[in-house]
CSV table of C-alpha atoms in Angstrom, one decimal:
chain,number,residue,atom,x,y,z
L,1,UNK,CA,-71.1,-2.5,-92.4
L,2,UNK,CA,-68.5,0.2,-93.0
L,3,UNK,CA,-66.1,-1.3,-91.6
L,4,UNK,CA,-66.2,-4.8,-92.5
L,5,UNK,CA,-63.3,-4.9,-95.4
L,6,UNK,CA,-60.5,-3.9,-92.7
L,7,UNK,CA,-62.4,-6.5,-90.3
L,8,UNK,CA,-61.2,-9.1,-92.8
L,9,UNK,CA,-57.6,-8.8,-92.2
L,10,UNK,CA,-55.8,-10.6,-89.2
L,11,UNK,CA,-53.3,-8.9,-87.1
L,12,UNK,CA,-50.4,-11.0,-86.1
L,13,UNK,CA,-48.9,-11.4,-82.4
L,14,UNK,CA,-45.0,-13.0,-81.7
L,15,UNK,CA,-46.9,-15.9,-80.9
L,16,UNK,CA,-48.6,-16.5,-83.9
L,17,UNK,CA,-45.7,-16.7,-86.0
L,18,UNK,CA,-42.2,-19.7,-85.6
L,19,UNK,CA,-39.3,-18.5,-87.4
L,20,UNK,CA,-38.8,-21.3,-90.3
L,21,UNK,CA,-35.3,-22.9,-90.3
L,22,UNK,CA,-32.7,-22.7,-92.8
L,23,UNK,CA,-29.5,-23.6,-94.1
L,24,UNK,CA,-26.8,-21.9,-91.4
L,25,UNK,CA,-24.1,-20.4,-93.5
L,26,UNK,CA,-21.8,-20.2,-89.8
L,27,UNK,CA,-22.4,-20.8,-86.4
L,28,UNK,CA,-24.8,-19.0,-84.4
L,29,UNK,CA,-22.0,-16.9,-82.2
L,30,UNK,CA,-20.5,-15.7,-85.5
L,31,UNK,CA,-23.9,-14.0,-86.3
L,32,UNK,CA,-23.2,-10.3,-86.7
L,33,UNK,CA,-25.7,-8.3,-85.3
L,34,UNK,CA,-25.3,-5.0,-85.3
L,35,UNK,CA,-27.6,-2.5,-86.7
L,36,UNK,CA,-28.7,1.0,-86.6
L,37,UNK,CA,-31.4,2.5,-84.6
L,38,UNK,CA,-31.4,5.9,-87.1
L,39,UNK,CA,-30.7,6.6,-90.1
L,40,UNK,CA,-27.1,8.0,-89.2
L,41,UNK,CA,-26.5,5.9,-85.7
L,42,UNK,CA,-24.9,2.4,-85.8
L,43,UNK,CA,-25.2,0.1,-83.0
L,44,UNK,CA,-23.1,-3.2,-82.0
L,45,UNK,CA,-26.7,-4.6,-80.5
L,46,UNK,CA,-29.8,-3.8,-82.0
L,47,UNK,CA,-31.8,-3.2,-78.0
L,48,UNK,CA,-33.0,0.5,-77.4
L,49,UNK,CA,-34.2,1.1,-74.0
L,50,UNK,CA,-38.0,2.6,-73.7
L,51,UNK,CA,-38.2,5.8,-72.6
L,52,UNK,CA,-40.3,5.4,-69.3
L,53,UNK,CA,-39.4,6.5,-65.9
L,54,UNK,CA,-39.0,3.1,-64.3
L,55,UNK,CA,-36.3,2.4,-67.3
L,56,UNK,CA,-34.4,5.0,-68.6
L,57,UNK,CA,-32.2,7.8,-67.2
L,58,UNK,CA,-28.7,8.4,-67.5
L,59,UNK,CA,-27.5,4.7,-65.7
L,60,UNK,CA,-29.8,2.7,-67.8
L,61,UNK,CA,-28.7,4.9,-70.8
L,62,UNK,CA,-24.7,5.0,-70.0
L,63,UNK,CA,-24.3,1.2,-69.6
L,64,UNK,CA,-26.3,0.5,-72.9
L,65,UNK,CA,-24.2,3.2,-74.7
L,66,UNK,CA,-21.3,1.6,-73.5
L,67,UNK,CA,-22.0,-2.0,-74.2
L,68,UNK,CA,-23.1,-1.1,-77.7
L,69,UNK,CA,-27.0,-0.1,-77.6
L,70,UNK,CA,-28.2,2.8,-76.5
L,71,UNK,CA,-30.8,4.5,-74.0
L,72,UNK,CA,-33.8,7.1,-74.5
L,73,UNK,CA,-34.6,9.2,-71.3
L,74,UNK,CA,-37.7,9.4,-70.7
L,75,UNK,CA,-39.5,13.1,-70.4
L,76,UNK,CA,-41.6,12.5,-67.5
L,77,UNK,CA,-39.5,15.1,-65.6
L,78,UNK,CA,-38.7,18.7,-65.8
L,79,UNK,CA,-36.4,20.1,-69.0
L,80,UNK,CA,-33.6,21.0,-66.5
L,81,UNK,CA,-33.6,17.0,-65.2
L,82,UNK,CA,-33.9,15.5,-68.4
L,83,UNK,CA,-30.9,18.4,-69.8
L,84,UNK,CA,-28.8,16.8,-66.7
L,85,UNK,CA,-29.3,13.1,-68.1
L,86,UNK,CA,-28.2,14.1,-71.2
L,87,UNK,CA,-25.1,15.7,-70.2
L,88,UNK,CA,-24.4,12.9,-67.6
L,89,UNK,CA,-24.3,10.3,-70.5
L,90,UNK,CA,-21.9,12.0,-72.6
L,91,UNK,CA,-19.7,13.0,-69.6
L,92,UNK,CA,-19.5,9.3,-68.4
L,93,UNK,CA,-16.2,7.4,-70.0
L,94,UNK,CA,-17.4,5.3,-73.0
L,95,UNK,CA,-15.1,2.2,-72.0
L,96,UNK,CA,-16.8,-0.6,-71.1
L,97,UNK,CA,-14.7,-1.5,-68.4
L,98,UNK,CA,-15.5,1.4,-66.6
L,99,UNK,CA,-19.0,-0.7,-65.3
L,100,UNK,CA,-16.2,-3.0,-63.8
L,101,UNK,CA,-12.5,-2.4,-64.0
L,102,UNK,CA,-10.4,-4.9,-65.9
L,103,UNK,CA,-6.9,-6.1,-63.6
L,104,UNK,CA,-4.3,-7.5,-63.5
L,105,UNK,CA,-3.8,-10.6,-61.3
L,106,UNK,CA,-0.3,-9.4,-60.6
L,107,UNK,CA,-1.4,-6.1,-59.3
L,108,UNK,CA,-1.3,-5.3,-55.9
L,109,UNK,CA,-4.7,-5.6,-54.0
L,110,UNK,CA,-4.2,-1.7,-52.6
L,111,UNK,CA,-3.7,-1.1,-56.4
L,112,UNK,CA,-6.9,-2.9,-57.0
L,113,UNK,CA,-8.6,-1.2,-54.4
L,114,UNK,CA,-8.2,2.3,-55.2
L,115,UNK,CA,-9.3,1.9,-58.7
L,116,UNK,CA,-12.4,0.6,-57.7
L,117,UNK,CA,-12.6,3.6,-55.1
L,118,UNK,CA,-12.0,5.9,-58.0
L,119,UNK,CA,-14.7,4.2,-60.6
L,120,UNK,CA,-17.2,3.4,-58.0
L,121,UNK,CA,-17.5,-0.6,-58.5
L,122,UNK,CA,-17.0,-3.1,-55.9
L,123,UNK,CA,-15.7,-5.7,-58.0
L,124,UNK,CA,-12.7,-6.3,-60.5
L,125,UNK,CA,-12.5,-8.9,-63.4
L,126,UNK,CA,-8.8,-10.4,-62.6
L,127,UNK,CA,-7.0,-11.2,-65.8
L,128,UNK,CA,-3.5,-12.9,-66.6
L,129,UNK,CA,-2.6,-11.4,-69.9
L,130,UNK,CA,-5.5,-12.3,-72.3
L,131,UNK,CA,-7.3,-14.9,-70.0
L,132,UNK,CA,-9.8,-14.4,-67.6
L,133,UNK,CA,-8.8,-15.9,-64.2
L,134,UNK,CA,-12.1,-14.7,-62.0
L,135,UNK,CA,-13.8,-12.0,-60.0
L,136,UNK,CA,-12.4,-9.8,-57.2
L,137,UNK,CA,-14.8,-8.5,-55.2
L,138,UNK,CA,-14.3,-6.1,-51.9
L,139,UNK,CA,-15.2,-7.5,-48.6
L,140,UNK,CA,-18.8,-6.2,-47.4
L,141,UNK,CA,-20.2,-6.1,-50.9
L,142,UNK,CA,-22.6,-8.7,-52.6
L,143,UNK,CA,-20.7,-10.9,-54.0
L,144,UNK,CA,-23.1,-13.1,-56.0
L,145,UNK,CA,-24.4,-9.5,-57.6
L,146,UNK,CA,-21.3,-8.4,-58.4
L,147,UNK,CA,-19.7,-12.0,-59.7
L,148,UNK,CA,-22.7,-12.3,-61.9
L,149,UNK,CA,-22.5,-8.7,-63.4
L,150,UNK,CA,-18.3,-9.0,-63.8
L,151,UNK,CA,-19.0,-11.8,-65.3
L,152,UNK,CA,-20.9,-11.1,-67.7
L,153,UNK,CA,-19.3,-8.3,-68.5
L,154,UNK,CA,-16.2,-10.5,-69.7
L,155,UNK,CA,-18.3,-12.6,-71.6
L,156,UNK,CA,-20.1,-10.0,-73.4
L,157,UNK,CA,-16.8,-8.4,-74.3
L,158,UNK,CA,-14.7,-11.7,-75.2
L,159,UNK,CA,-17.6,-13.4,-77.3
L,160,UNK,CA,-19.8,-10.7,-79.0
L,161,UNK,CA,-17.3,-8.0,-78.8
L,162,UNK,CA,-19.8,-5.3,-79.1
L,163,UNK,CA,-18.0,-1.6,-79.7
L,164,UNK,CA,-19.3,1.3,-77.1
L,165,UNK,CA,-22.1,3.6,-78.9
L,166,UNK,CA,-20.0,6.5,-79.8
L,167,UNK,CA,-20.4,9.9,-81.4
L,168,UNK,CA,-17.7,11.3,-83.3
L,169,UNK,CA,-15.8,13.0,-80.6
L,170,UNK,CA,-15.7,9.7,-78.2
L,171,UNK,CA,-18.4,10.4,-76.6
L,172,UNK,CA,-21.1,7.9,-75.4
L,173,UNK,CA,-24.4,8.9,-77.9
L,174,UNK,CA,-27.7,8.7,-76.1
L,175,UNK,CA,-31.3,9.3,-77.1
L,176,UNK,CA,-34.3,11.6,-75.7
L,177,UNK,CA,-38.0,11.5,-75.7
L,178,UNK,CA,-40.4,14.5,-76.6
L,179,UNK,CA,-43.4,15.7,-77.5
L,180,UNK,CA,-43.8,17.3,-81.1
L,181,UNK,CA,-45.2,19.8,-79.5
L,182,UNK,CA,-42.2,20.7,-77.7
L,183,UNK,CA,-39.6,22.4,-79.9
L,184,UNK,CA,-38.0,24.6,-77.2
L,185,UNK,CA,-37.5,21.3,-75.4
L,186,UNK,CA,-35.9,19.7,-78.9
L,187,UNK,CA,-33.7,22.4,-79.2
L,188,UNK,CA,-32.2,22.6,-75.4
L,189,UNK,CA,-31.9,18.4,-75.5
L,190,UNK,CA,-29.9,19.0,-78.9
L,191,UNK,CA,-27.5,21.9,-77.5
L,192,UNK,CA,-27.5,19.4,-73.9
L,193,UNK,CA,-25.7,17.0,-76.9
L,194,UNK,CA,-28.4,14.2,-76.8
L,195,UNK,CA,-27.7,12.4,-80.5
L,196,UNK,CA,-31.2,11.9,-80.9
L,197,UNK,CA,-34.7,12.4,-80.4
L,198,UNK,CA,-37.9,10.1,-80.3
L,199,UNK,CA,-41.1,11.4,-80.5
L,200,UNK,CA,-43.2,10.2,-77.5
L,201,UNK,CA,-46.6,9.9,-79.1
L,202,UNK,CA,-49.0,6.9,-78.7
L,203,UNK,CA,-50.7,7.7,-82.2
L,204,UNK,CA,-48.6,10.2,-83.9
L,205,UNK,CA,-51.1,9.5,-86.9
L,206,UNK,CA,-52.6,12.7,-85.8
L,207,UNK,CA,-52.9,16.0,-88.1
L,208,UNK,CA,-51.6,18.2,-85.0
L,209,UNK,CA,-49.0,15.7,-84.1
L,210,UNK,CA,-47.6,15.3,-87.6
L,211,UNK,CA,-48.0,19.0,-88.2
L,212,UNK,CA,-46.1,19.9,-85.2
L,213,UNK,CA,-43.2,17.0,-86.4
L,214,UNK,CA,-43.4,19.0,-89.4
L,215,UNK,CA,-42.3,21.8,-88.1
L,216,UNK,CA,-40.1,20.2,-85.3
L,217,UNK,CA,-37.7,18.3,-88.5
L,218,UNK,CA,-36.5,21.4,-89.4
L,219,UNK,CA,-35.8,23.2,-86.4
L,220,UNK,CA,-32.9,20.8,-84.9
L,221,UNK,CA,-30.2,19.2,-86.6
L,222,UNK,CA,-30.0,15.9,-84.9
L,223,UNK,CA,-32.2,12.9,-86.4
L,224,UNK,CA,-35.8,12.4,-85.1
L,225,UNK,CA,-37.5,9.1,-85.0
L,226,UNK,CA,-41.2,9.2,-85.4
L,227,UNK,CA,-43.8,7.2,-83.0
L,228,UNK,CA,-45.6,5.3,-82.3
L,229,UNK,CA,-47.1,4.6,-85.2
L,230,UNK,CA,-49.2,1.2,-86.5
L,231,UNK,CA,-50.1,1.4,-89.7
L,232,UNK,CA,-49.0,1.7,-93.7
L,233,UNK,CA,-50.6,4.3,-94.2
L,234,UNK,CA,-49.4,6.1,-91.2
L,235,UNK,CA,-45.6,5.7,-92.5
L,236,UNK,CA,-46.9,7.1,-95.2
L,237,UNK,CA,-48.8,9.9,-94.3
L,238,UNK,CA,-45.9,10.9,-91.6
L,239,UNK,CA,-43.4,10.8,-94.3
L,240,UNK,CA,-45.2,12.5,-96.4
L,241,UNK,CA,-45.3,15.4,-94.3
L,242,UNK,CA,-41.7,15.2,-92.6
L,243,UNK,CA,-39.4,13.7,-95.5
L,244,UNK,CA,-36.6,14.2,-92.8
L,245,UNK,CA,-37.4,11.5,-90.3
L,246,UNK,CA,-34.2,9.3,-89.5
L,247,UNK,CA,-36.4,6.3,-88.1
L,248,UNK,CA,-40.0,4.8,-87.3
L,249,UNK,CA,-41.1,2.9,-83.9
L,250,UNK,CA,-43.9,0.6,-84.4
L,251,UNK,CA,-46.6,-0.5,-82.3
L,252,UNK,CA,-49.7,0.4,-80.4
L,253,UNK,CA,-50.6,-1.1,-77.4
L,254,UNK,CA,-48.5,-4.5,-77.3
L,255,UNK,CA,-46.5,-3.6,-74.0
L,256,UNK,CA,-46.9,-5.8,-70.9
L,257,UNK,CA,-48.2,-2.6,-68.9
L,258,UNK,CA,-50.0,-0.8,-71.3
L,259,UNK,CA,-54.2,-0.9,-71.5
L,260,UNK,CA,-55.1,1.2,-75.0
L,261,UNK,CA,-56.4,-1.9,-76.3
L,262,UNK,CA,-58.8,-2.9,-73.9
L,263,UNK,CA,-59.5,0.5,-72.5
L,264,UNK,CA,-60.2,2.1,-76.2
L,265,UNK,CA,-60.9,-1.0,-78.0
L,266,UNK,CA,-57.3,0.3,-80.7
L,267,UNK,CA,-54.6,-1.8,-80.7
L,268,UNK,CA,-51.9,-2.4,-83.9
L,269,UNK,CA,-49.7,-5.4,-82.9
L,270,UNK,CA,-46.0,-4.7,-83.2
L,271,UNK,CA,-44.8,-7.6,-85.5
L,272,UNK,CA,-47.6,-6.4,-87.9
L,273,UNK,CA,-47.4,-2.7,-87.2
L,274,UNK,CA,-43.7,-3.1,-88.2
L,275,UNK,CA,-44.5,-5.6,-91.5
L,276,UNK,CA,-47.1,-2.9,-92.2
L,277,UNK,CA,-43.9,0.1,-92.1
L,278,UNK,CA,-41.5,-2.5,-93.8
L,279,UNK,CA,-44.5,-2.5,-96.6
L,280,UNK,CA,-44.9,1.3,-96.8
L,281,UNK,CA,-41.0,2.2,-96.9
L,282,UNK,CA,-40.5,-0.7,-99.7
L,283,UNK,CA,-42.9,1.4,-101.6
L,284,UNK,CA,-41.1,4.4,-100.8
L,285,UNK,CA,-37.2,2.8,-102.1
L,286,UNK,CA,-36.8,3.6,-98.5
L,287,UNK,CA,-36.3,0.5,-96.8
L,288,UNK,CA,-32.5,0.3,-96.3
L,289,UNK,CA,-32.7,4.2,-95.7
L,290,UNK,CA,-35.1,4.9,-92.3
L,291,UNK,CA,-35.0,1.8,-89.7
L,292,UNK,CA,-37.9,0.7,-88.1
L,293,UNK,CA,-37.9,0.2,-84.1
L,294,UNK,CA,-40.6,-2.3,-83.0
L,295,UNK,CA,-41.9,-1.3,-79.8
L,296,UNK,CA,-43.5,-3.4,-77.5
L,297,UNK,CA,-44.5,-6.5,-76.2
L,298,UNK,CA,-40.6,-8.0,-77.0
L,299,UNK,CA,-40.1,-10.7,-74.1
L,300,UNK,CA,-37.4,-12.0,-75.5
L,301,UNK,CA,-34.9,-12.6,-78.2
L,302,UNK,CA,-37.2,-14.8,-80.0
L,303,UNK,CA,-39.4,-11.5,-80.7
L,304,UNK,CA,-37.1,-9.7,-81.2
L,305,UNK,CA,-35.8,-12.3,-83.8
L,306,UNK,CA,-39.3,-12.5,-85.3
L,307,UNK,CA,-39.8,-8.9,-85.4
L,308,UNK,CA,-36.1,-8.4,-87.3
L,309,UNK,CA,-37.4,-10.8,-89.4
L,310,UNK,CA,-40.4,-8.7,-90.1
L,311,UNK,CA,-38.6,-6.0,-91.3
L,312,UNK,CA,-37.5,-4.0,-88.1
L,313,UNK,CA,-33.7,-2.9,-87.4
L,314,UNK,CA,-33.8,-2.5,-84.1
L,315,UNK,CA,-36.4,-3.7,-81.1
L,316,UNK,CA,-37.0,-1.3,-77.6
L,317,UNK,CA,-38.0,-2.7,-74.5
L,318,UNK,CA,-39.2,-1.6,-71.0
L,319,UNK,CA,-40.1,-4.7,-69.3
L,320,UNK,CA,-36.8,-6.5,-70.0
L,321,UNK,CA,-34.6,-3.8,-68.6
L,322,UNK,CA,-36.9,-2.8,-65.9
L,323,UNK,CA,-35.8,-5.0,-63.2
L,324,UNK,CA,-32.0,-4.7,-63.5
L,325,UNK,CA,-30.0,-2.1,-61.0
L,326,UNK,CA,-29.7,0.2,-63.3
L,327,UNK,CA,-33.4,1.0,-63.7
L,328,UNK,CA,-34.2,3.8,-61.6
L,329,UNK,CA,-37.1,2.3,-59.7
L,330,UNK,CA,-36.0,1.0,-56.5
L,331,UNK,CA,-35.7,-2.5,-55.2
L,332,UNK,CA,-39.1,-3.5,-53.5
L,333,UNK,CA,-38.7,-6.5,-50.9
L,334,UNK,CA,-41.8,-9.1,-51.1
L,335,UNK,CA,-41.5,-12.8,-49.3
L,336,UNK,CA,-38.4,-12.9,-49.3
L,337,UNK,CA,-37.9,-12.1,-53.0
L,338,UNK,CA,-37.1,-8.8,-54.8
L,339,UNK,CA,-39.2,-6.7,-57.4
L,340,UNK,CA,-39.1,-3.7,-58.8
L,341,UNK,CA,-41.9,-1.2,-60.1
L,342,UNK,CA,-42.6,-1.4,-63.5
L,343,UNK,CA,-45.5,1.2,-64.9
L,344,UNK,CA,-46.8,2.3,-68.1
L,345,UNK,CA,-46.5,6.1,-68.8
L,346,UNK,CA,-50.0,6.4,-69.0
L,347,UNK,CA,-51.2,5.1,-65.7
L,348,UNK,CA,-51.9,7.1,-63.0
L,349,UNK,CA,-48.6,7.5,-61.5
L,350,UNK,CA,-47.0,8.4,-64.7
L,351,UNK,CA,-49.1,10.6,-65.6
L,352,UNK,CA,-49.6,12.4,-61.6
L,353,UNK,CA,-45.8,12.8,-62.4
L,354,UNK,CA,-45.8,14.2,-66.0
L,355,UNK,CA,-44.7,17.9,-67.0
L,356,UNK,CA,-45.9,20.2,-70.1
L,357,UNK,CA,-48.7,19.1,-72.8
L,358,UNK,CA,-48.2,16.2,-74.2
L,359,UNK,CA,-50.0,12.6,-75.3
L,360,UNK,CA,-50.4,11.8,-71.2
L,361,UNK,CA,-51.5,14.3,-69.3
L,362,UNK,CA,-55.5,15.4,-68.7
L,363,UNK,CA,-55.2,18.4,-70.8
L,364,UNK,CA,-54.9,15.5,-73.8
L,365,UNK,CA,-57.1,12.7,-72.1
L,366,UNK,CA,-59.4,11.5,-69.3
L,367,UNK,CA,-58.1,8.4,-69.3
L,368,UNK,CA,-55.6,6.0,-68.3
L,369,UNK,CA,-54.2,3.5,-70.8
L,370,UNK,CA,-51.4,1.7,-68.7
L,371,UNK,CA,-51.1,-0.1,-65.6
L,372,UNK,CA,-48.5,0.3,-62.7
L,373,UNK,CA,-47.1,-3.5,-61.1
L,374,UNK,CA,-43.7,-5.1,-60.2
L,375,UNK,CA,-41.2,-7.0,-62.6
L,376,UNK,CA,-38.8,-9.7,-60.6
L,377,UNK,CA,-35.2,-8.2,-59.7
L,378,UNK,CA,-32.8,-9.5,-62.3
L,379,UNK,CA,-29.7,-8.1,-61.5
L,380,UNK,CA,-27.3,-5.8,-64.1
L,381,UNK,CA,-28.5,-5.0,-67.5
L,382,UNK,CA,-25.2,-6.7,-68.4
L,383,UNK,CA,-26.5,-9.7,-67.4
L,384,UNK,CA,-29.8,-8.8,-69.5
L,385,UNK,CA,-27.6,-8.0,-72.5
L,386,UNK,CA,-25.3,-11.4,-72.4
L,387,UNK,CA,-28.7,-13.2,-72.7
L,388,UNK,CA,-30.3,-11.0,-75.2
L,389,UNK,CA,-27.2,-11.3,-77.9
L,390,UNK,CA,-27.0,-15.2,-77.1
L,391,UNK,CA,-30.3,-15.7,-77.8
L,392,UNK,CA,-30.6,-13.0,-80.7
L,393,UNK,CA,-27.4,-15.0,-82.9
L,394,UNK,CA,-29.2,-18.3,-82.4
L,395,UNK,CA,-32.6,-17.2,-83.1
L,396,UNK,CA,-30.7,-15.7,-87.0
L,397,UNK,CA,-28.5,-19.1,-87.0
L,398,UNK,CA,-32.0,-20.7,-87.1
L,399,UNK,CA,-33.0,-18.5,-89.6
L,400,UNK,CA,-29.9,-19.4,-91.8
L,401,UNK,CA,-29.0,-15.7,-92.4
L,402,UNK,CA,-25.1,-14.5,-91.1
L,403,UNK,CA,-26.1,-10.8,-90.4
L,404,UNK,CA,-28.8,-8.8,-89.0
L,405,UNK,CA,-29.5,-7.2,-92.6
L,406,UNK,CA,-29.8,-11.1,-94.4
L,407,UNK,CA,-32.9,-11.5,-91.8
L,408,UNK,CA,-35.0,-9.7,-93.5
L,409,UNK,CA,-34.7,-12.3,-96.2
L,410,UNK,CA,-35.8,-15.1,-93.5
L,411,UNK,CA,-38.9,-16.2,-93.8
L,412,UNK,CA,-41.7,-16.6,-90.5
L,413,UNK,CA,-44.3,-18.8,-90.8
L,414,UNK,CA,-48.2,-19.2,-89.1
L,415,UNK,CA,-48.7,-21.4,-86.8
L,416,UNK,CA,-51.8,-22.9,-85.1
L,417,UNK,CA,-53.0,-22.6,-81.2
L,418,UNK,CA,-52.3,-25.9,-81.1
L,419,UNK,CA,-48.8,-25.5,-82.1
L,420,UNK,CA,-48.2,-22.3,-79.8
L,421,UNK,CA,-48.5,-24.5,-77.0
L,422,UNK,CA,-46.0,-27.4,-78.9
L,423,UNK,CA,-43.9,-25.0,-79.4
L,424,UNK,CA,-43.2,-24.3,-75.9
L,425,UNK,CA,-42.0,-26.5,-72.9
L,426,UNK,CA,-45.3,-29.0,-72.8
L,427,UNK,CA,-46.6,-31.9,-70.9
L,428,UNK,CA,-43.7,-32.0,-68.1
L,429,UNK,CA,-44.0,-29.9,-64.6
L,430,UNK,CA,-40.9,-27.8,-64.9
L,431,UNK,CA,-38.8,-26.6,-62.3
């Protein structure tokens, strides 16, 4: 059969793999985890937002930038729109108390009021010098959404600390998505002042995709990160081709919404798509040069830990992010209980919606490869965040590393189907 040798290899999912434990050199909420998501950008949280249209426009990408991670906006809109998201990020103020203003509890309530006219929050995290003393919110607001979110806020800043995604002029940095075949649309992203771009391909292993990238490396000057891509020897070949590249994102076909796998039959796991990149940029001498992203299927910070762990620098998510208020999908009431859309940018809707030639539209294929559904309303991204980085630094504690760059010296382990289900909550009717 000719293609019984690759047959032989297994593929490995998050849930094949536990995280083995080891000897904690501090405790878990002294991990540091910052990263970088390029070659040349730093980050105080290793969580980039997908770039899909019910995730990522200038909201989703402000208060990421601003709580140390960063955005991509999406491209499933005109050049002028996505130009505008751009410049909206970098014009919003970088501090993080901008999402909800930080007072004092001796200041006059007028005071109070006006600045939360001014920044356009209904809530104010009351402080007496250094310690937090609770939430103000303004009467006719939602106070549980708004306690939550301030909340978190001060906890995010007090505990992790994370510093605001910058750009060396003090301006938030933010990502954009586009098709290699798009250089006019590089170059007017670039000159909008987006920091980065990410190629929006779902196999860039392509001779016309990587000979457009080619060509696109050297006609901007900000870094470009390469996807998606699955395999060594796509790393390879795409290096190979564009030296240039500032970063990788791994995975095909993992996401929650997306169908390539059982509507072509391909599929490249993330955790091993990004062991396989780790693999091929070892090779290279390249693997504390050009990060790996791993891209897709992260439900948690447990993946995210495993795929770290793997090799990767930095993890992006959709599905996490898309049911927070800043997601630009709207709320959807159902029984009682709120949801809101969640689609992959090659279903139908996405692609009804999508502008130029690119990977999605029916110029390139006849087919759809994602699925459109709801995700449950979880509130702020803050409140995403808070629980990402908590879970993230004891995931590494586990691991018995004190950084985000001693993880890759962590070890995972197989485990049985048997012990998938041990793993989890088991034999109790939970609540």
């Amino acid at each position: 059969m000719a293609g019984w040798d690759s047959v032989k290899r297994e593929l490995l999912t998050f849930d094949d793999v536990v995280i083995l434990p080891g000897l904690a050199p501090l405790d878990p909420s002294e991990v540091d985890v910052s990263s970088r998501v390029t070659r040349s950008i730093e980050v105080s949280i290793p969580l980039v937002s997908s770039p899909m249209d019910t995730v990522t426009e200038w909201r989703m990408a402000t208060v990421l930038a601003r709580l140390g991670s960063v955005g991509v906006i999406h491209r499933n809109m005109s050049l002028e729109e996505q130009v505008d998201n751009v410049r909206r990020v970098k014009n919003q103020s970088p501090s993080p108390w901008s999402e909800v203003p930080r007072v004092d509890e001796s200041e006059p309530i007028e005071n109070v009021e006006l600045r939360l006219l001014e920044t356009g929050a209904a809530a104010a995290a009351v402080f007496k010098g250094s310690k937090f003393r609770g939430v103000f919110v303004m009467a006719g607001h939602d106070t549980g959404f708004w306690g939550r979110k301030a909340s978190a806020l001060v906890q995010l800043l007090l505990l992790v600390k994370p510093l605001p995604t910058i750009d060396g002029e003090g301006r938030l940095r933010v990502g954009a998505a586009i098709s290699p075949f798009d250089i006019d649309r590089a170059r007017a992203l670039e000159k909008a002042g987006a920091d980065f771009l990410v190629t929006d391909v779902a196999h860039l292993h392509n001779r016309e995709a990587l000979s457009s990238l080619a060509r696109l490396v050297k006609e901007v000057n900000i870094d470009v990160v390469a996807g998606n891509l699955g395999t060594k020897q796509g790393v390879l070949d795409t290096l190979a081709v564009a030296e240039e590249i500032a970063g990788l994102r791994m995975g095909i076909s993992s996401g929650s919404i997306c169908s390539t796998g059982e509507v072509t039959g391909a599929s490249m796991p993330t955790l091993s798509a990004v062991m396989d990149a780790y693999e091929a940029l070892k090779e290279l001498g390249a693997e504390e040069k050009i990060p790996i992203i791993a891209d897709g299927g992260i439900r948690n910070a447990g993946d995210a830990a495993k795929a770290i762990i793997a090799g990767a620098s930095t993890v992006m998510v959709g599905r996490l992010l898309a049911g927070t208020d800043e997601a630009p999908a709207p709320k959807v009431s159902i029984g009682g209980s709120l949801y809101k859309p969640y689609r992959g940018m090659a279903s139908r809707g996405a692609m009804e919606r999508r502008y130029g030639v690119d990977r999605y539209t029916r110029k390139a294929k006849i087919v759809e490869e994602g699925v459109e559904g709801l995700v449950p309303y979880k509130g702020s991204a803050i409140e995403v965040l808070l629980e990402f980085v908590g879970g993230l630094q004891a995931a590494l504690g586990y691991a018995g590393v004190a950084s985000l760059r001693e993880a890759w010296n962590a070890s995972l382990a197989r485990v049985t189907s048997q012990g998938v289900s041990e793993v989890r909550p088991h034999d109790v009717i939970t609540r």
